[in-house]
Short mmCIF file of C-alpha atoms in Angstrom, two decimals:
data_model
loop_
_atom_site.label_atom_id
_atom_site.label_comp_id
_atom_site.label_asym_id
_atom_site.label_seq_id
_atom_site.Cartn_x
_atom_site.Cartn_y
_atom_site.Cartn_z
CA UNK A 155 99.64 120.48 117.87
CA UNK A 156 99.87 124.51 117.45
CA UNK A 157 96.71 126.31 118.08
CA UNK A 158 97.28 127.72 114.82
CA UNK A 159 97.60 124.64 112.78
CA UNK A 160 94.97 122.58 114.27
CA UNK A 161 92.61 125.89 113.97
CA UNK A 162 93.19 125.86 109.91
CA UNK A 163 92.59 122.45 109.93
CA UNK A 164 89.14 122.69 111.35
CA UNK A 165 87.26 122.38 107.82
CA UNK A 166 88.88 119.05 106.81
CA UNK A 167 88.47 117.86 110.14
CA UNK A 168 84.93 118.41 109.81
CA UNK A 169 85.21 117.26 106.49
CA UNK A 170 86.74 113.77 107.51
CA UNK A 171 89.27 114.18 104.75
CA UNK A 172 92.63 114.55 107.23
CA UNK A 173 94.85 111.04 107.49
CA UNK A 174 94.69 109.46 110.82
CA UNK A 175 97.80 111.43 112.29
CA UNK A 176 96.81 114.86 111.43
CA UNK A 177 93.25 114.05 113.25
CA UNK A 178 94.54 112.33 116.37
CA UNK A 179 96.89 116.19 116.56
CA UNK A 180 93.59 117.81 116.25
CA UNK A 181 91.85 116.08 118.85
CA UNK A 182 94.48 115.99 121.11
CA UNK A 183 94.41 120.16 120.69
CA UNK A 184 90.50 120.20 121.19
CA UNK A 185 90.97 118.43 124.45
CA UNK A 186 93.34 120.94 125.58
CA UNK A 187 89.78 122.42 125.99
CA UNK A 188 90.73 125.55 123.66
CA UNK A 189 87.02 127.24 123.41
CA UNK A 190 87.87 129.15 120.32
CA UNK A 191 88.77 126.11 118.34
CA UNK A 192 85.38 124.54 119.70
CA UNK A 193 82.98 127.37 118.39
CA UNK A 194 85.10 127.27 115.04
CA UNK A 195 84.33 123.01 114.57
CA UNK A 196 80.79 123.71 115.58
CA UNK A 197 80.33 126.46 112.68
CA UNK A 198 82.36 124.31 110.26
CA UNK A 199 80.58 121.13 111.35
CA UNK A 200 76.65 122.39 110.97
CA UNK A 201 77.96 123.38 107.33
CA UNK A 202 78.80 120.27 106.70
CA UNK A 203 75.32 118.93 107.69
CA UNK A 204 73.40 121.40 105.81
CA UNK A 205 76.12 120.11 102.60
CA UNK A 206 75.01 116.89 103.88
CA UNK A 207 72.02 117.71 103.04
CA UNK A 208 72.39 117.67 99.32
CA UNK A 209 72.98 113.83 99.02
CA UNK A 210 69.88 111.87 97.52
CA UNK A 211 67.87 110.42 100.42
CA UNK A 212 67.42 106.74 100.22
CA UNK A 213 65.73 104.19 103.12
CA UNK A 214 68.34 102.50 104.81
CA UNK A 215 68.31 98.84 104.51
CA UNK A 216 66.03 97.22 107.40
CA UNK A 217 69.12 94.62 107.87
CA UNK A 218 71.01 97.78 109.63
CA UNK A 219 69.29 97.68 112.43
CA UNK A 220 69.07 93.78 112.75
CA UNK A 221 72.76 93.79 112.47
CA UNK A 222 73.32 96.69 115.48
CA UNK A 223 71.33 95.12 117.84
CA UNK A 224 72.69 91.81 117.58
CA UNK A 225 75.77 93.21 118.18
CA UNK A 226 75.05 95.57 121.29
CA UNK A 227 73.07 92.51 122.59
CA UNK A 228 76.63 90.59 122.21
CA UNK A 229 79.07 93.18 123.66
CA UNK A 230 76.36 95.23 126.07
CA UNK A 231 76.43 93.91 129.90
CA UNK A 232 75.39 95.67 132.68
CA UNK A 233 75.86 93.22 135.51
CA UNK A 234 79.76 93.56 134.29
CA UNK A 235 79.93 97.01 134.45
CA UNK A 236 78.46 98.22 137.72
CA UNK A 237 81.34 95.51 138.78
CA UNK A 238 84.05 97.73 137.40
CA UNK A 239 81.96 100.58 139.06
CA UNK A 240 82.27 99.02 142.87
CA UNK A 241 85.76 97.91 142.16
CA UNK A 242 87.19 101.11 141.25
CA UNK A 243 85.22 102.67 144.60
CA UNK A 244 87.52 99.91 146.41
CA UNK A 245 90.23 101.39 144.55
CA UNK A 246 90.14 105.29 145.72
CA UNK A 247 91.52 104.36 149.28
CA UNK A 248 94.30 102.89 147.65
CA UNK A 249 95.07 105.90 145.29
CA UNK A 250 94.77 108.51 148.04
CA UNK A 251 97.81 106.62 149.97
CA UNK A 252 99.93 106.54 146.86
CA UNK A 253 98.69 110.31 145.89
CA UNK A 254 102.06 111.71 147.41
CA UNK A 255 104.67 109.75 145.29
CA UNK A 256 102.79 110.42 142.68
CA UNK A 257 103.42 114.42 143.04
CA UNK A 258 106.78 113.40 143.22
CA UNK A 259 107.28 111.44 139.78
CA UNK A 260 105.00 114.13 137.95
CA UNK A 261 107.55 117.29 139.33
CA UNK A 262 110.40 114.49 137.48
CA UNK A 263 108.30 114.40 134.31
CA UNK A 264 107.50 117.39 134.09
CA UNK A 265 111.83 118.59 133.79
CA UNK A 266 112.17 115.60 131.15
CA UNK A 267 108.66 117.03 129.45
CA UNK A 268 110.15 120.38 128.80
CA UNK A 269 113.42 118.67 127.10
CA UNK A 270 111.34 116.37 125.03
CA UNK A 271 109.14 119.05 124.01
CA UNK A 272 111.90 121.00 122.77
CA UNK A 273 113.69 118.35 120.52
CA UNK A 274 110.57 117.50 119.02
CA UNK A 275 110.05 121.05 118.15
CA UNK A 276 113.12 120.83 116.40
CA UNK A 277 112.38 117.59 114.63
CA UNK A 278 108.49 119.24 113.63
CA UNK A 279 110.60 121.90 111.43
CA UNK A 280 112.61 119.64 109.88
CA UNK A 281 109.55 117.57 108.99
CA UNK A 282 107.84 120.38 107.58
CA UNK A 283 110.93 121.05 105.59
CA UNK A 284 111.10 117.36 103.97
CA UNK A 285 107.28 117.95 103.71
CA UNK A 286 107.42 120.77 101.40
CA UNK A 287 110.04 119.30 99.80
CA UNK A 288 107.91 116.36 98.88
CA UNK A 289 105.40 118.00 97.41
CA UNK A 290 107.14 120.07 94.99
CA UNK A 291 108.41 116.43 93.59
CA UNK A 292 105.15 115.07 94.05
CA UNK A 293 103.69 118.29 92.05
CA UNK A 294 106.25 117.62 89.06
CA UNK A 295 105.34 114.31 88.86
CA UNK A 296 102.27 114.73 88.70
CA UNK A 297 102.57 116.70 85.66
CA UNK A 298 104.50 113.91 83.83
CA UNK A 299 101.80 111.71 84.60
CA UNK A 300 99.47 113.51 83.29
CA UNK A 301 101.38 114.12 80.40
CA UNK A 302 101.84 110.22 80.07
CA UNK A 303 98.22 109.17 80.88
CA UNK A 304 97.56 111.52 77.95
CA UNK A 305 99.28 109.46 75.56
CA UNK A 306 97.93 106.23 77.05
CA UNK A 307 94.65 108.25 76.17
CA UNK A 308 95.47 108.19 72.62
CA UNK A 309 96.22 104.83 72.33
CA UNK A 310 92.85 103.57 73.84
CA UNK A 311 91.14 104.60 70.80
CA UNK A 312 93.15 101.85 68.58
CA UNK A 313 92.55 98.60 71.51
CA UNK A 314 90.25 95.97 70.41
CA UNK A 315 86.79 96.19 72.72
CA UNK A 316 86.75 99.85 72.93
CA UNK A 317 82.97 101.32 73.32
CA UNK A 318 82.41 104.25 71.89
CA UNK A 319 79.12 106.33 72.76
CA UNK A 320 78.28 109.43 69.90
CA UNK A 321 77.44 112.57 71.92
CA UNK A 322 74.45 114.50 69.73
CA UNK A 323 74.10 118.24 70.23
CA UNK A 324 71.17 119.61 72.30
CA UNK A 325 69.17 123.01 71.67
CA UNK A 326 70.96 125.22 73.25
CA UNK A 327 73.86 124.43 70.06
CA UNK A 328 72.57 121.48 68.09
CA UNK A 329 75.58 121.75 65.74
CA UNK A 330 78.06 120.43 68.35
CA UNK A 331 78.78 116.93 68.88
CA UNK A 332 81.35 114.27 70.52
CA UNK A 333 82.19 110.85 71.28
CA UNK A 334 83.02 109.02 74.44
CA UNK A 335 85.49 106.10 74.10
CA UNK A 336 85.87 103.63 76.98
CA UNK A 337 88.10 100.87 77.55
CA UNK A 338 86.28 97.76 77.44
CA UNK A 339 86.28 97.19 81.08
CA UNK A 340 85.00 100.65 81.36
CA UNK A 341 88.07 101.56 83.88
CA UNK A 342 88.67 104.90 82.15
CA UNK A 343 87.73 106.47 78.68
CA UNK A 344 88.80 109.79 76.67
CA UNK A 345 85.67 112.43 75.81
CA UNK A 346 86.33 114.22 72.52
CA UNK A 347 83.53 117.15 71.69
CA UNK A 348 83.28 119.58 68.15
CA UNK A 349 81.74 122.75 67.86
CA UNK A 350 80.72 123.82 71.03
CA UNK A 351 80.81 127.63 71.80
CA UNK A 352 83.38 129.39 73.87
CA UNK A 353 81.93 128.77 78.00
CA UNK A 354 81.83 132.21 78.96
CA UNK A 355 85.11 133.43 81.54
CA UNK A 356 82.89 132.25 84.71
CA UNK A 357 81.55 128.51 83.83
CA UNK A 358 82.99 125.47 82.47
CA UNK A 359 81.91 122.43 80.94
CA UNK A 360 80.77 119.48 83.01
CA UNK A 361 80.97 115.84 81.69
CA UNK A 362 78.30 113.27 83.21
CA UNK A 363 78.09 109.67 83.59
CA UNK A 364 73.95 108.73 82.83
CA UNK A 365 72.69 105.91 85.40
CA UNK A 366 69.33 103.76 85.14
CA UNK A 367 67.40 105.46 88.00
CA UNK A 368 69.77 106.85 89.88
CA UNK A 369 71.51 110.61 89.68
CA UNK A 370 74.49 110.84 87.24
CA UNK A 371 77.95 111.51 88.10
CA UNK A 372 80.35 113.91 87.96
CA UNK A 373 83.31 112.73 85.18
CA UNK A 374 85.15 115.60 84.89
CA UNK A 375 85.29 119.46 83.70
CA UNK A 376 86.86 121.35 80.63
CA UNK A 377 86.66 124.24 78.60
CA UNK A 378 87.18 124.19 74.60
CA UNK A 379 89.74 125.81 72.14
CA UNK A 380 88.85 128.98 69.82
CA UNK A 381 88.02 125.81 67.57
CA UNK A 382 85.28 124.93 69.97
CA UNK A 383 87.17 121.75 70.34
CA UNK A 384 88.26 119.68 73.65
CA UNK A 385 89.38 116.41 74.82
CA UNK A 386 88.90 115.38 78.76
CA UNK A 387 90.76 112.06 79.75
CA UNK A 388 89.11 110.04 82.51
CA UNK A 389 91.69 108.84 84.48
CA UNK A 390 89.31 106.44 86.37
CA UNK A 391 85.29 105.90 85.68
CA UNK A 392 83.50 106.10 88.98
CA UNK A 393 80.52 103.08 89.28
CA UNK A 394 81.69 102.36 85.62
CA UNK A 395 79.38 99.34 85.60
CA UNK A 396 76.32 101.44 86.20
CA UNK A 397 76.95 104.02 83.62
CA UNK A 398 73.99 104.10 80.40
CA UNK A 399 75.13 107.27 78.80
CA UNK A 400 76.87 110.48 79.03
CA UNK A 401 76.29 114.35 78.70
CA UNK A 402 77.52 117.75 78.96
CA UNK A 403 76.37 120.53 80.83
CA UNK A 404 77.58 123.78 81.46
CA UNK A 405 78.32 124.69 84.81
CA UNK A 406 79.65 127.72 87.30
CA UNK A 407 83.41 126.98 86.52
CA UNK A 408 84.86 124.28 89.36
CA UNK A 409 81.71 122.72 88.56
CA UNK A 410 78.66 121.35 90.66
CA UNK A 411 77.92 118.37 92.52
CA UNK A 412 74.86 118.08 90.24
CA UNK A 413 73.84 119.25 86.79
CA UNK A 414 72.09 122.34 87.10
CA UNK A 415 73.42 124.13 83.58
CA UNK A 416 72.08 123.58 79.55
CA UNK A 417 72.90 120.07 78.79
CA UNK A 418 74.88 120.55 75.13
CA UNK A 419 75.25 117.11 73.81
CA UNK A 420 74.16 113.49 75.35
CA UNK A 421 74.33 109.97 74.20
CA UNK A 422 73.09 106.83 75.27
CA UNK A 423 75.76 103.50 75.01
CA UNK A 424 73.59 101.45 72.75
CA UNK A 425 74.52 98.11 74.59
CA UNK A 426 73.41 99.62 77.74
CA UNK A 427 70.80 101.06 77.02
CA UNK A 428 67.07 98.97 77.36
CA UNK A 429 64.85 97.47 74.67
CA UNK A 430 62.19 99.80 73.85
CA UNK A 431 63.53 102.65 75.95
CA UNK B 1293 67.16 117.38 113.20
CA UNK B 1294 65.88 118.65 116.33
CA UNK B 1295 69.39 119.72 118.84
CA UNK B 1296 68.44 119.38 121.97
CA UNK B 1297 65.55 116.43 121.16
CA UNK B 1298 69.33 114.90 120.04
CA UNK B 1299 70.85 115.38 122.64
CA UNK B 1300 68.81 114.15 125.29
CA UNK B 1301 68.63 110.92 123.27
CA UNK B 1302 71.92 111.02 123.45
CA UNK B 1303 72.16 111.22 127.41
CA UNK B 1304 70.18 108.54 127.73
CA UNK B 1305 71.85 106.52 125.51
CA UNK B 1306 75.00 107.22 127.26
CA UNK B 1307 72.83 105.59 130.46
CA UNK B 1308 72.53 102.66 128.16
CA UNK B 1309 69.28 102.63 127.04
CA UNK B 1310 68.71 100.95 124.25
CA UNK B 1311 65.17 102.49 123.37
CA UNK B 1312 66.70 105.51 122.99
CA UNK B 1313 69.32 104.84 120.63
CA UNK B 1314 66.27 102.47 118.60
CA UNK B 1315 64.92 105.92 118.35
CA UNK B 1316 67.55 108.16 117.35
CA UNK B 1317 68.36 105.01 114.69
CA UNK B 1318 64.98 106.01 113.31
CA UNK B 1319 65.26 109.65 113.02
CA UNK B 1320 69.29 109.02 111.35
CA UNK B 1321 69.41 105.96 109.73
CA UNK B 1322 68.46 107.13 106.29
CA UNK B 1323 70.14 110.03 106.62
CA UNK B 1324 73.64 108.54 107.68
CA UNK B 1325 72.95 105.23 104.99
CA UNK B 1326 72.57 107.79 102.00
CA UNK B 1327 75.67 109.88 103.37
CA UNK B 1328 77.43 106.48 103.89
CA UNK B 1329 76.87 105.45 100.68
CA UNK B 1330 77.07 108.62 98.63
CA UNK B 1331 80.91 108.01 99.14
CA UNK B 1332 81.21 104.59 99.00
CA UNK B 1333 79.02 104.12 96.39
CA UNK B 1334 78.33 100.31 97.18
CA UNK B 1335 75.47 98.97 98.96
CA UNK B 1336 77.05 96.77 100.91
CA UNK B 1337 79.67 98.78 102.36
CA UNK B 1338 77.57 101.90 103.22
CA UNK B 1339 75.41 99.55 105.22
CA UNK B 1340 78.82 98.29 106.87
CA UNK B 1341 79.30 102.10 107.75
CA UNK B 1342 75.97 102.61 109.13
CA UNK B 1343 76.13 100.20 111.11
CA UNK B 1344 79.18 101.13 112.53
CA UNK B 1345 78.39 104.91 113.03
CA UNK B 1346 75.17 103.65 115.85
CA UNK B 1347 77.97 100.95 117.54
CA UNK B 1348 79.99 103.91 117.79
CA UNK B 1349 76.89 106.38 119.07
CA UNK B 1350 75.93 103.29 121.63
CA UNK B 1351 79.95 102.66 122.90
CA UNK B 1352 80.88 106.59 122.74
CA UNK B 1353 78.11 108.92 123.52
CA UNK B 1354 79.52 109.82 126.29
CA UNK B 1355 81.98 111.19 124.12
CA UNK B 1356 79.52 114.09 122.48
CA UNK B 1357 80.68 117.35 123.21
CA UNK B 1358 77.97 120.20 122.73
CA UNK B 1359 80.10 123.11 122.63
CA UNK B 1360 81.80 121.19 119.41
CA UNK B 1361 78.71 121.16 117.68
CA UNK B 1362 75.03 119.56 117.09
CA UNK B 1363 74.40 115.75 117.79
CA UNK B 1364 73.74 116.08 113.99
CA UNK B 1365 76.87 117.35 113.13
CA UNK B 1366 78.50 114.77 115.73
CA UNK B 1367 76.83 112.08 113.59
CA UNK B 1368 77.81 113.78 110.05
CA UNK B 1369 81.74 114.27 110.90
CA UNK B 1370 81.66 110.10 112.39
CA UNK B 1371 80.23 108.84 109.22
CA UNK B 1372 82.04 110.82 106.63
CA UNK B 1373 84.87 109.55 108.48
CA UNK B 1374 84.17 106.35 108.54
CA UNK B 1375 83.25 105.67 104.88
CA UNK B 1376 86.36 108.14 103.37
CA UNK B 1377 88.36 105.80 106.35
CA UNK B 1378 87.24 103.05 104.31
CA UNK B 1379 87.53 104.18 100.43
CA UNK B 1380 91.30 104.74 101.71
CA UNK B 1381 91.51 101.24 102.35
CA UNK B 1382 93.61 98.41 100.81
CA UNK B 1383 91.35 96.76 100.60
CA UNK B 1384 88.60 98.61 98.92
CA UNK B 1385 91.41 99.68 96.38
CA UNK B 1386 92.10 96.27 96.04
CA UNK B 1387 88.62 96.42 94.27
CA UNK B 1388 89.14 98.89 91.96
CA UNK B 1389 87.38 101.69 93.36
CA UNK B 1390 90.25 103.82 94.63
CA UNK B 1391 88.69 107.12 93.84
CA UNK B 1392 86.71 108.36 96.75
CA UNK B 1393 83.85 109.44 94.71
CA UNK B 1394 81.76 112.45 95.07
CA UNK B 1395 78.74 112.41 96.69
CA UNK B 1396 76.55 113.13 93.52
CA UNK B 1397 72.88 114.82 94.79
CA UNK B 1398 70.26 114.06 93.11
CA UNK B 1399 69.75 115.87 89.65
CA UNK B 1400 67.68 118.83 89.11
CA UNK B 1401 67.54 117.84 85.63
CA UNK B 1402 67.11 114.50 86.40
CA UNK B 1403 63.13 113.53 85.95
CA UNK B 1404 62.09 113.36 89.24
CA UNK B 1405 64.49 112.94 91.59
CA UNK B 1406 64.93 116.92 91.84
CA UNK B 1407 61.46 116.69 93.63
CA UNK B 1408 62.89 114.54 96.50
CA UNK B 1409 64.89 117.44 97.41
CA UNK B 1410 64.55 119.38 100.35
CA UNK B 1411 64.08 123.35 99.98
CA UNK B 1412 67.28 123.23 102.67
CA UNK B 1413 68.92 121.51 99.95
CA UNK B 1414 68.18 123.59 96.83
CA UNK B 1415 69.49 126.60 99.01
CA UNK B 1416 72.66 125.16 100.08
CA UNK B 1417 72.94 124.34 95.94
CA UNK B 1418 72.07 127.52 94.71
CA UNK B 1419 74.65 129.21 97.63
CA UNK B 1420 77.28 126.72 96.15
CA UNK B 1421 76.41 128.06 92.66
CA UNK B 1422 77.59 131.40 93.61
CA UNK B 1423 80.58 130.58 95.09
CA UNK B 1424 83.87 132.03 93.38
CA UNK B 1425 85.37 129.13 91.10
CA UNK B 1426 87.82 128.14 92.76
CA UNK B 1427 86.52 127.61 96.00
CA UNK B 1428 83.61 125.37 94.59
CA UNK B 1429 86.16 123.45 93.06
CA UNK B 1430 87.55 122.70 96.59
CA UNK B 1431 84.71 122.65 98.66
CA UNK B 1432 83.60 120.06 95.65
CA UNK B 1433 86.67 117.96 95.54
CA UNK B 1434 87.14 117.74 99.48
CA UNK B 1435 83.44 117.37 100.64
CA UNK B 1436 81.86 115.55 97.78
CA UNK B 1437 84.75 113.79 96.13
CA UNK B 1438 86.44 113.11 99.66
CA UNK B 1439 89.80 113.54 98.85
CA UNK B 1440 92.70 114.82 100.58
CA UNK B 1441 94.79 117.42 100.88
CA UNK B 1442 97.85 116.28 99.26
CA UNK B 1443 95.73 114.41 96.61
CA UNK B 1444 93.89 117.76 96.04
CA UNK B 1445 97.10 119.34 95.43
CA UNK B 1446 97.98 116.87 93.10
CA UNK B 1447 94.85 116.86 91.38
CA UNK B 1448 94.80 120.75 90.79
CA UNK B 1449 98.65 121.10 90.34
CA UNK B 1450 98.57 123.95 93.47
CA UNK B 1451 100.78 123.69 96.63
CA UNK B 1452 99.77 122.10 99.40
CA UNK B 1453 99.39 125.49 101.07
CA UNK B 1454 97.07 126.53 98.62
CA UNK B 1455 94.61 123.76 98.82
CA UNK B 1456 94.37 124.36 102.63
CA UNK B 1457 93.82 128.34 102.29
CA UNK B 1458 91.26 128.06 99.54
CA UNK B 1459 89.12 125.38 101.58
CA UNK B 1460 89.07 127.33 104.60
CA UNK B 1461 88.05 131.03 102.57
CA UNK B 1462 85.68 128.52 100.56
CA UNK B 1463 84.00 127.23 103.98
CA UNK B 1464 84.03 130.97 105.22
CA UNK B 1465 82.35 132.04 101.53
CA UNK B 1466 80.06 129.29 101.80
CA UNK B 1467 78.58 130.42 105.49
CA UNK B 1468 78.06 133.79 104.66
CA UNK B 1469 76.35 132.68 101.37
CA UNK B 1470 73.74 130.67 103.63
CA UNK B 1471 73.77 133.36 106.36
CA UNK B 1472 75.42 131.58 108.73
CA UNK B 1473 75.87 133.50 111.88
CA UNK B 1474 79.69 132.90 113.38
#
């Protein structure tokens, strides 16, 4: 891979978001041994500790460590590998005599290297070509699915089995209110909300799913009309089966990882939520 | 998280010693389960990752490379790896739970779980805060949410190019937010 491209691919590889190919390419460039790609990762990768950070800090299960030691105790053994060790000292004589033809074959590669290289420079373009290519369509489709999930959206609200949780407004606006509808497996839902004021130009509104004990999660972000209306479709309900309740917050705009805004509405499903609480 | 402490564990795990890698279990395991599972978001498989993050410190630690970063951040890149690896999977899909979720910190509002935070935490929170929009957005969608590139794209209805340009002024944004020295 180009030092170029595997550089601006640094974050994600910190990141672990690349696909299997794009990482193997970046690895293969760090072992070229390029330093400047090295001190890049490490400043990328101690940000992503510090982000790290910012999860909730739970004990791990003691069955963890049960579970790794039984397993190095199956696949660790010594006696077999200072065996490999002596044979491969047996071995060096060997590979010194053979050294020579060796130079030879490599000199051969190296010619058919060069050609190689140079058609599959040719064939990189023409992938990033069909790449681009596939992403505009990708792009456009993306917009008719939206455009058709919001329709589904819509419909959701007339299926038999659909929850619906009443959003009531909070002191920052108590006049504003809202509803969440979910689909009775909870896979995905549509949040409607009234009267809520105008998020100023540099925050959003932030949906969140309530859980029993635990921190909520993020559903989604939107802004309202000059009605103060809006209407956020879930496309899919992460740990559906956990959620209690939902609010909204308002948030920086591109929204947090946690609620840190005024909460504006929240509501409670009633067949979630406990007796007496 | 201690660097060179780390690192030396490391070493000597590399020598295969398994008392060393019992103790560099102890000062990680909670740290990499909660990471693990943050993106998972199942007990079961987050303990499947953790699990797999030590075999792979025990079989590869001779793979560390200091000048590539921390043992800590060595650790942090192999398990967010291994548990977005797996929410990619058929067969975790198969369940249902295709979305690579974000990695939801505990709540400041939330009644007492905003104590459990560390004051590292709160600062790398109130940096992200004050990140321009748009970069949150991506530093939010690819590091807590998981996702990828071309599903980023998709998600925000920008070009691939885009997505990739905003992450890496976002990560630069972010490390002079937290002072950072490059």
């Amino acid at each position: 891979m180009d030092h170029k491209i595997a550089y601006e691919l640094l974050e994600s590889y910190a990141f672990g978001i690349l696909d299997e190919g794009e990482r193997a390419a970046v690895e293969e460039h760090l072992n070229t041994g390029c330093a400047e790609c090295a001190a890049r990762l490490r400043d990328v990768s101690e940000l992503s500790v510090r982000l790290a950070m910012t999860v909730p800090q739970v004990e791990a299960p003691g069955r963890i460590r049960e579970r790794l030691f039984e397993r190095i105790g199956m696949t660790h053994h010594p006696a077999r590998s200072r065996a490999r060790e002596r044979s491969l000292t047996g071995w060096l004589g060997v590979a010194w005599g053979t050294a020579a033809v060796a130079v030879a074959a490599a000199v051969v590669l190296m010619f058919q290297t060069v050609t190689l290289k140079h058609e599959l420079r040719d064939m990189n373009k023409q992938l990033t070509a069909n790449a681009l290519e596939t992403q505009q369509v990708r792009t456009e489709l993306a917009d008719y699915k939206d455009e058709l999930e919001k329709y589904k959206g819509t419909r959701l609200l007339g299926e038999p089995g659909t929850r619906f949780v009443s959003l009531n407004g909070m002191d920052p606006n108590p006049q504003a209110f809202g509803t969440v509808a979910t689909a009775p497996d909870k896979s995905m839902g549509m949040l409607y909300v009234y009267r809520f004021p105008m998020a100023p130009e540099n925050k959003e509104y932030q949906l969140w799913g309530l859980r029993d004990g635990k921190p909520p999660i993020s559903l989604g972000m939107f802004t309202v009309d000059k009605n103060g209306t809006a209407m956020l479709k879930m496309e899919s309900i992460p740990a559906s089966e956990e959620i209690v309740g939902f609010s909204v917050t308002i948030e920086p705009r591109g929204g947090m990882p946690q609620p840190t805004g005024m909460m504006y509405v929240k509501g409670m499903d009633p067949m979630e939520e406990p007796a007496g609480g | 998280m201690d660097p060179a402490r780390d690192a030396a564990l490391l070493h000597r795990i590399r020598e295969r010693d398994e008392t060393a890698l019992s103790q560099l279990y102890d000062r990680y395991a909670n740290f990499v389960y909660s990471l693990a599972r943050s993106i998972v978001r199942d007990d079961g498989d987050a303990e499947d990752v953790g699990q797999e993050v030590f075999f792979r410190v025990w079989e590869r630690a001779g793979a560390f490379d200091p000048a590539r970063g921390s043992p800590a951040a060595w650790i942090t890149t192999m398990t967010r790896r291994l548990a977005i690896d797996r929410t990619r999977s058929r067969s975790f899909r198969a369940r249902g739970r295709e979305a690579p979720i974000d990695a939801v910190p505990a709540s400041a509002a939330d009644d007492g779980a905003a104590a459990a935070m560390s004051a590292e935490a709160n600062e790398v929170l109130e940096a992200l805060k004050r990140l321009d929009p748009p970069y949150r957005e991506i530093i939010r969608l690819s590091y807590y949410e998981g996702l990828s590139h071309s599903n980023i794209a998709a998600r925000l209805g920008t070009p691939l190019g885009t997505v990739k340009s905003r992450l890496r002024e976002g990560v630069i944004q972010l490390r002079r937010l937290l002072d950072i020295k490059t």
